[in-house]
PDB file of C-alpha atoms in Angstrom:
ATOM      1  CA  UNK A   1      34.019  21.141 -18.346  1.00 41.00           C
ATOM      2  CA  UNK A   2      35.789  20.176 -21.334  1.00 60.00           C
ATOM      3  CA  UNK A   3      33.889  21.213 -24.750  1.00 82.00           C
ATOM      4  CA  UNK A   4      32.715  18.534 -26.612  1.00 91.00           C
ATOM      5  CA  UNK A   5      33.520  17.875 -29.978  1.00 94.00           C
ATOM      6  CA  UNK A   6      30.525  16.229 -32.044  1.00 97.00           C
ATOM      7  CA  UNK A   7      32.002  14.116 -34.836  1.00 97.00           C
ATOM      8  CA  UNK A   8      28.466  12.511 -35.762  1.00 98.00           C
ATOM      9  CA  UNK A   9      25.855  14.258 -36.929  1.00 98.00           C
ATOM     10  CA  UNK A  10      22.477  12.760 -38.531  1.00 98.00           C
ATOM     11  CA  UNK A  11      19.913  15.026 -40.000  1.00 98.00           C
ATOM     12  CA  UNK A  12      16.512  14.427 -38.918  1.00 98.00           C
ATOM     13  CA  UNK A  13      13.550  14.698 -41.297  1.00 96.00           C
ATOM     14  CA  UNK A  14      10.498  15.833 -38.917  1.00 95.00           C
ATOM     15  CA  UNK A  15       7.303  14.039 -39.801  1.00 94.00           C
ATOM     16  CA  UNK A  16       3.804  15.616 -39.681  1.00 93.00           C
ATOM     17  CA  UNK A  17       2.912  13.640 -36.336  1.00 93.00           C
ATOM     18  CA  UNK A  18       5.886  15.250 -34.790  1.00 94.00           C
ATOM     19  CA  UNK A  19       4.120  18.556 -34.323  1.00 94.00           C
ATOM     20  CA  UNK A  20       1.386  19.162 -31.728  1.00 92.00           C
ATOM     21  CA  UNK A  21      -1.033  21.570 -31.572  1.00 92.00           C
ATOM     22  CA  UNK A  22       0.804  23.982 -30.257  1.00 91.00           C
ATOM     23  CA  UNK A  23       2.705  24.212 -33.716  1.00 91.00           C
ATOM     24  CA  UNK A  24       6.032  22.862 -32.253  1.00 93.00           C
ATOM     25  CA  UNK A  25       7.623  19.556 -31.860  1.00 96.00           C
ATOM     26  CA  UNK A  26       6.367  17.749 -28.865  1.00 94.00           C
ATOM     27  CA  UNK A  27       8.904  17.263 -26.052  1.00 92.00           C
ATOM     28  CA  UNK A  28       8.490  13.219 -25.976  1.00 93.00           C
ATOM     29  CA  UNK A  29       9.421  13.178 -29.580  1.00 96.00           C
ATOM     30  CA  UNK A  30      12.917  14.500 -28.956  1.00 97.00           C
ATOM     31  CA  UNK A  31      13.925  11.283 -27.515  1.00 96.00           C
ATOM     32  CA  UNK A  32      13.236   9.162 -30.735  1.00 96.00           C
ATOM     33  CA  UNK A  33      15.588  11.801 -32.399  1.00 97.00           C
ATOM     34  CA  UNK A  34      18.242  10.828 -29.611  1.00 98.00           C
ATOM     35  CA  UNK A  35      17.336   7.124 -30.325  1.00 96.00           C
ATOM     36  CA  UNK A  36      18.095   7.265 -33.872  1.00 97.00           C
ATOM     37  CA  UNK A  37      21.284   9.267 -33.038  1.00 97.00           C
ATOM     38  CA  UNK A  38      22.512   6.591 -30.749  1.00 96.00           C
ATOM     39  CA  UNK A  39      21.586   3.919 -33.400  1.00 94.00           C
ATOM     40  CA  UNK A  40      23.586   5.392 -35.993  1.00 96.00           C
ATOM     41  CA  UNK A  41      26.681   6.184 -34.057  1.00 97.00           C
ATOM     42  CA  UNK A  42      26.914   3.024 -32.937  1.00 94.00           C
ATOM     43  CA  UNK A  43      26.387   1.351 -36.371  1.00 92.00           C
ATOM     44  CA  UNK A  44      29.119   3.830 -37.469  1.00 94.00           C
ATOM     45  CA  UNK A  45      31.552   3.345 -34.710  1.00 95.00           C
ATOM     46  CA  UNK A  46      31.301  -0.390 -33.866  1.00 89.00           C
ATOM     47  CA  UNK A  47      30.148  -2.296 -36.544  1.00 85.00           C
ATOM     48  CA  UNK A  48      29.757  -5.941 -36.433  1.00 83.00           C
ATOM     49  CA  UNK A  49      28.528  -6.147 -33.314  1.00 83.00           C
ATOM     50  CA  UNK A  50      26.126  -9.056 -32.930  1.00 84.00           C
ATOM     51  CA  UNK A  51      23.004  -7.062 -31.560  1.00 83.00           C
ATOM     52  CA  UNK A  52      20.973 -10.254 -30.966  1.00 86.00           C
ATOM     53  CA  UNK A  53      23.592 -11.164 -28.318  1.00 87.00           C
ATOM     54  CA  UNK A  54      24.727  -7.675 -26.859  1.00 89.00           C
ATOM     55  CA  UNK A  55      22.796  -4.844 -26.096  1.00 90.00           C
ATOM     56  CA  UNK A  56      22.934  -1.170 -24.660  1.00 93.00           C
ATOM     57  CA  UNK A  57      20.539   0.088 -22.032  1.00 94.00           C
ATOM     58  CA  UNK A  58      19.721   3.357 -21.042  1.00 95.00           C
ATOM     59  CA  UNK A  59      20.043   3.617 -17.036  1.00 96.00           C
ATOM     60  CA  UNK A  60      19.614   7.460 -16.789  1.00 98.00           C
ATOM     61  CA  UNK A  61      18.808   9.763 -19.036  1.00 97.00           C
ATOM     62  CA  UNK A  62      18.038  13.882 -18.442  1.00 97.00           C
ATOM     63  CA  UNK A  63      17.347  16.332 -21.078  1.00 97.00           C
ATOM     64  CA  UNK A  64      17.206  20.309 -21.187  1.00 97.00           C
ATOM     65  CA  UNK A  65      15.034  21.819 -23.554  1.00 97.00           C
ATOM     66  CA  UNK A  66      16.497  24.951 -24.858  1.00 97.00           C
ATOM     67  CA  UNK A  67      14.418  26.317 -27.880  1.00 97.00           C
ATOM     68  CA  UNK A  68      11.224  25.108 -29.561  1.00 97.00           C
ATOM     69  CA  UNK A  69      11.596  23.253 -32.727  1.00 97.00           C
ATOM     70  CA  UNK A  70       8.925  24.056 -35.402  1.00 95.00           C
ATOM     71  CA  UNK A  71       7.806  22.319 -38.382  1.00 93.00           C
ATOM     72  CA  UNK A  72       9.837  24.111 -40.774  1.00 94.00           C
ATOM     73  CA  UNK A  73      13.213  23.842 -39.011  1.00 96.00           C
ATOM     74  CA  UNK A  74      15.770  21.910 -40.349  1.00 97.00           C
ATOM     75  CA  UNK A  75      17.499  19.711 -37.395  1.00 98.00           C
ATOM     76  CA  UNK A  76      20.036  17.000 -36.766  1.00 98.00           C
ATOM     77  CA  UNK A  77      21.243  15.190 -33.759  1.00 98.00           C
ATOM     78  CA  UNK A  78      24.447  14.988 -32.703  1.00 98.00           C
ATOM     79  CA  UNK A  79      25.960  12.287 -30.625  1.00 98.00           C
ATOM     80  CA  UNK A  80      29.314  11.620 -28.781  1.00 98.00           C
ATOM     81  CA  UNK A  81      30.474   9.642 -26.210  1.00 97.00           C
ATOM     82  CA  UNK A  82      32.182  11.709 -23.250  1.00 96.00           C
ATOM     83  CA  UNK A  83      33.175   9.302 -20.505  1.00 96.00           C
ATOM     84  CA  UNK A  84      33.826   5.544 -20.642  1.00 97.00           C
ATOM     85  CA  UNK A  85      33.795   3.105 -17.436  1.00 95.00           C
ATOM     86  CA  UNK A  86      34.072  -0.673 -17.007  1.00 95.00           C
ATOM     87  CA  UNK A  87      30.427  -1.244 -17.784  1.00 95.00           C
ATOM     88  CA  UNK A  88      28.939   2.152 -18.845  1.00 96.00           C
ATOM     89  CA  UNK A  89      29.617   4.943 -20.681  1.00 96.00           C
ATOM     90  CA  UNK A  90      27.965   8.601 -20.954  1.00 97.00           C
ATOM     91  CA  UNK A  91      26.500  10.200 -24.128  1.00 97.00           C
ATOM     92  CA  UNK A  92      26.031  13.592 -24.834  1.00 98.00           C
ATOM     93  CA  UNK A  93      23.759  14.383 -27.328  1.00 98.00           C
ATOM     94  CA  UNK A  94      21.952  17.677 -28.930  1.00 98.00           C
ATOM     95  CA  UNK A  95      19.372  18.641 -31.544  1.00 98.00           C
ATOM     96  CA  UNK A  96      20.812  21.674 -33.334  1.00 98.00           C
ATOM     97  CA  UNK A  97      19.136  23.748 -36.313  1.00 98.00           C
ATOM     98  CA  UNK A  98      21.348  23.232 -39.378  1.00 98.00           C
ATOM     99  CA  UNK A  99      20.975  26.411 -40.754  1.00 97.00           C
ATOM    100  CA  UNK A 100      21.731  28.236 -37.761  1.00 96.00           C
ATOM    101  CA  UNK A 101      23.818  25.640 -35.581  1.00 96.00           C
ATOM    102  CA  UNK A 102      21.507  27.173 -32.769  1.00 97.00           C
ATOM    103  CA  UNK A 103      21.216  24.393 -30.164  1.00 98.00           C
ATOM    104  CA  UNK A 104      17.300  23.070 -29.320  1.00 98.00           C
ATOM    105  CA  UNK A 105      17.896  20.386 -26.677  1.00 98.00           C
ATOM    106  CA  UNK A 106      20.872  18.749 -25.024  1.00 98.00           C
ATOM    107  CA  UNK A 107      20.344  15.082 -23.456  1.00 98.00           C
ATOM    108  CA  UNK A 108      22.612  13.362 -21.297  1.00 98.00           C
ATOM    109  CA  UNK A 109      22.456   9.781 -20.663  1.00 97.00           C
ATOM    110  CA  UNK A 110      24.292   6.559 -18.762  1.00 97.00           C
ATOM    111  CA  UNK A 111      24.440   3.454 -21.112  1.00 96.00           C
ATOM    112  CA  UNK A 112      25.234   0.061 -20.104  1.00 97.00           C
ATOM    113  CA  UNK A 113      26.443  -2.768 -21.886  1.00 94.00           C
ATOM    114  CA  UNK A 114      23.881  -5.787 -21.617  1.00 94.00           C
ATOM    115  CA  UNK A 115      24.228  -9.721 -22.208  1.00 93.00           C
ATOM    116  CA  UNK A 116      20.886 -10.486 -23.684  1.00 93.00           C
ATOM    117  CA  UNK A 117      21.451 -13.966 -23.073  1.00 92.00           C
ATOM    118  CA  UNK A 118      22.228 -13.819 -19.498  1.00 93.00           C
ATOM    119  CA  UNK A 119      20.089 -10.801 -18.835  1.00 93.00           C
ATOM    120  CA  UNK A 120      22.872  -8.897 -17.070  1.00 95.00           C
ATOM    121  CA  UNK A 121      25.194  -5.879 -17.507  1.00 95.00           C
ATOM    122  CA  UNK A 122      28.753  -7.132 -19.155  1.00 95.00           C
ATOM    123  CA  UNK A 123      31.860  -5.010 -19.448  1.00 95.00           C
ATOM    124  CA  UNK A 124      32.436  -3.162 -22.410  1.00 93.00           C
ATOM    125  CA  UNK A 125      34.786  -4.989 -24.744  1.00 90.00           C
ATOM    126  CA  UNK A 126      38.356  -3.574 -25.533  1.00 92.00           C
ATOM    127  CA  UNK A 127      37.255  -3.591 -29.024  1.00 92.00           C
ATOM    128  CA  UNK A 128      34.934  -1.319 -28.542  1.00 92.00           C
ATOM    129  CA  UNK A 129      36.669   1.065 -26.264  1.00 94.00           C
ATOM    130  CA  UNK A 130      39.153   1.344 -28.611  1.00 95.00           C
ATOM    131  CA  UNK A 131      37.157   2.011 -31.425  1.00 95.00           C
ATOM    132  CA  UNK A 132      34.910   4.838 -29.420  1.00 96.00           C
ATOM    133  CA  UNK A 133      38.261   6.375 -28.139  1.00 96.00           C
ATOM    134  CA  UNK A 134      39.544   6.019 -31.660  1.00 96.00           C
ATOM    135  CA  UNK A 135      36.373   7.858 -33.352  1.00 97.00           C
ATOM    136  CA  UNK A 136      36.251  10.543 -30.422  1.00 96.00           C
ATOM    137  CA  UNK A 137      40.112  11.213 -30.766  1.00 95.00           C
ATOM    138  CA  UNK A 138      40.555  11.002 -27.086  1.00 93.00           C
ATOM    139  CA  UNK A 139      41.072   8.493 -24.137  1.00 93.00           C
ATOM    140  CA  UNK A 140      37.642   8.454 -22.631  1.00 94.00           C
ATOM    141  CA  UNK A 141      38.564   6.356 -20.009  1.00 89.00           C
ATOM    142  CA  UNK A 142      40.295   9.081 -17.898  1.00 71.00           C
ATOM    143  CA  UNK A 143      37.682  11.595 -18.830  1.00 59.00           C
TER     144      UNK A 143
END
């Protein structure tokens, strides 16, 4: 498998309620970090999208929890698109410690573009495909 280069990194501020009684960030909280990463990624890469008409939905998601995150850690979520299909694309995300670059968790998801007016999946636009491939610096339709 090809090594993923992450061009998008979003620092995450840990909140008091992210930490559970065991003193580490609860595993359910990681998915909110990944949602923030997705939101910022697409706002940066595909600006001007009418999110009232077009949506992106998660159809599959999996996470591997590698190391614990503690309240004193400084973390960021990194996001990259690894493959583009006709209606779907694959996202790779990871949470890292920004001081050590240690990977804390890796998340893989499959996303589908969705027509919010018709309530059905829709093909990715050429504009999105071009913008994502340009940002990721490679042709993701052949990935």
